Amino acid sequence: MKEAGMALAPLAVSALALLTERPMHPYEMYSLLLKRQEDEWLKLSPGTLYRTVERLVADGLAVVAGTEREGNRPERTTYAITPEGEEALRTRLVELLRAPVREYPVLPFALGEAHNLPADLVVEQLTRHRISLEARLHELEQGLLDAASRGVEEAYLINVDFLRETVRAQRDWLATLITRITTKDLPWPTS
């Protein structure tokens, strides 16, 4: 059995969180995660979710709650969270919310080495990046509108809202950087 303090992978956290709502079978969990747009930050596929649920059962964090069959469809196993699973979920969420973790995003790394390229090439690539962020921002805004129209409660979407605001901030920051490089307000070491 997994101890409550041991780190759960993001997909395991999401699976346990869904099981706090009610017992479910993995495909229902998968559909609900897609509806809530959790595929924005989770590597999500039916196969990985099924394996994650099997691992939660093996670790004593979830149990088989029953099986059901609809028509000619294959039998579906429904899972429920255990008290140990509830404690592990709570512990992991507190850990994740409490303090930032060091992540290794690619853009800050690339920006740190961009001085090795000519300014015009950097501006060209950053402009493309900013345009991609603009498109991404539009997707996120549309996704939030679509989710709201389907009746998804706001509490299930605050992570998408956070992502939208993060993308907006990146887009705006890049626009300022592009302007500074173009106007030579930011001296560039490589011509």
Short mmCIF file of C-alpha atoms in Angstrom, two decimals, residues 7-107:
data_model
loop_
_atom_site.label_atom_id
_atom_site.label_comp_id
_atom_site.label_asym_id
_atom_site.label_seq_id
_atom_site.Cartn_x
_atom_site.Cartn_y
_atom_site.Cartn_z
CA ALA A 7 4.27 11.60 -4.49
CA LEU A 8 1.46 10.78 -6.88
CA ALA A 9 1.89 11.47 -10.58
CA PRO A 10 -0.47 14.11 -12.02
CA LEU A 11 -2.69 11.56 -13.78
CA ALA A 12 -3.03 9.57 -10.54
CA VAL A 13 -4.05 12.76 -8.72
CA SER A 14 -6.69 13.47 -11.36
CA ALA A 15 -8.00 9.90 -11.24
CA LEU A 16 -8.30 9.93 -7.46
CA ALA A 17 -9.94 13.34 -7.57
CA LEU A 18 -12.58 12.01 -9.95
CA LEU A 19 -13.20 9.03 -7.71
CA THR A 20 -13.96 11.40 -4.82
CA GLU A 21 -16.96 12.55 -6.85
CA ARG A 22 -18.37 9.03 -7.32
CA PRO A 23 -17.27 5.54 -8.36
CA MET A 24 -16.45 5.46 -12.08
CA HIS A 25 -14.99 3.26 -14.77
CA PRO A 26 -11.82 4.51 -16.50
CA TYR A 27 -13.49 5.44 -19.79
CA GLU A 28 -15.99 7.61 -17.93
CA MET A 29 -13.06 9.20 -16.11
CA TYR A 30 -11.29 9.79 -19.43
CA SER A 31 -14.37 11.44 -20.95
CA LEU A 32 -14.82 13.68 -17.92
CA LEU A 33 -11.16 14.73 -17.95
CA LEU A 34 -11.52 15.72 -21.61
CA LYS A 35 -14.75 17.61 -20.89
CA ARG A 36 -12.94 19.56 -18.17
CA GLN A 37 -10.00 20.17 -20.54
CA GLU A 38 -7.50 18.48 -18.25
CA ASP A 39 -5.67 17.24 -21.33
CA GLU A 40 -4.16 20.74 -21.39
CA TRP A 41 -1.59 19.69 -18.75
CA LEU A 42 -1.91 15.93 -18.54
CA LYS A 43 -0.57 13.42 -21.00
CA LEU A 44 -3.90 11.70 -21.35
CA SER A 45 -4.92 8.60 -23.23
CA PRO A 46 -7.36 5.83 -22.35
CA GLY A 47 -4.52 3.33 -22.05
CA THR A 48 -2.45 5.40 -19.63
CA LEU A 49 -5.52 6.13 -17.55
CA TYR A 50 -6.42 2.43 -17.34
CA ARG A 51 -2.86 1.61 -16.26
CA THR A 52 -2.93 4.42 -13.71
CA VAL A 53 -6.16 3.12 -12.18
CA GLU A 54 -4.70 -0.41 -12.04
CA ARG A 55 -1.69 1.02 -10.20
CA LEU A 56 -3.95 2.88 -7.75
CA VAL A 57 -5.70 -0.41 -7.00
CA ALA A 58 -2.36 -2.20 -6.55
CA ASP A 59 -1.26 0.56 -4.14
CA GLY A 60 -4.49 0.29 -2.13
CA LEU A 61 -5.65 3.79 -3.07
CA ALA A 62 -8.66 2.57 -5.10
CA VAL A 63 -10.76 -0.59 -5.14
CA VAL A 64 -13.05 -2.34 -7.56
CA ALA A 65 -16.57 -1.17 -6.72
CA GLY A 66 -18.42 -3.32 -9.22
CA THR A 67 -18.89 -4.28 -12.83
CA GLU A 68 -21.61 -3.35 -15.29
CA ARG A 69 -22.58 -4.20 -18.82
CA GLU A 70 -24.71 -2.15 -21.21
CA GLY A 71 -26.14 -4.04 -24.16
CA ASN A 72 -23.46 -5.69 -26.29
CA ARG A 73 -20.67 -3.54 -24.87
CA PRO A 74 -17.85 -5.17 -22.94
CA GLU A 75 -18.13 -5.40 -19.19
CA ARG A 76 -16.88 -2.26 -17.43
CA THR A 77 -15.24 -2.28 -14.05
CA THR A 78 -16.11 0.61 -11.76
CA TYR A 79 -13.60 1.83 -9.19
CA ALA A 80 -13.93 3.74 -5.92
CA ILE A 81 -11.41 5.62 -3.83
CA THR A 82 -10.29 4.14 -0.49
CA PRO A 83 -9.71 6.12 2.72
CA GLU A 84 -5.97 5.72 2.02
CA GLY A 85 -6.55 7.13 -1.45
CA GLU A 86 -8.40 10.12 -0.02
CA GLU A 87 -5.50 10.79 2.36
CA ALA A 88 -2.90 10.37 -0.40
CA LEU A 89 -4.86 12.76 -2.64
CA ARG A 90 -5.20 15.34 0.11
CA THR A 91 -1.52 15.10 1.03
CA ARG A 92 -0.35 15.43 -2.57
CA LEU A 93 -2.63 18.38 -3.35
CA VAL A 94 -1.41 20.21 -0.25
CA GLU A 95 2.19 19.58 -1.34
CA LEU A 96 1.51 20.86 -4.86
CA LEU A 97 -0.36 23.97 -3.75
CA ARG A 98 1.98 24.90 -0.90
CA ALA A 99 5.10 25.88 -2.78
CA PRO A 100 6.38 26.26 -6.34
CA VAL A 101 8.30 23.39 -7.86
CA ARG A 102 11.25 23.88 -10.15
CA GLU A 103 10.13 23.20 -13.66
CA TYR A 104 12.36 23.26 -16.70
CA PRO A 105 10.50 25.04 -19.50
CA VAL A 106 12.28 25.37 -22.83
CA LEU A 107 11.58 29.05 -23.60
#
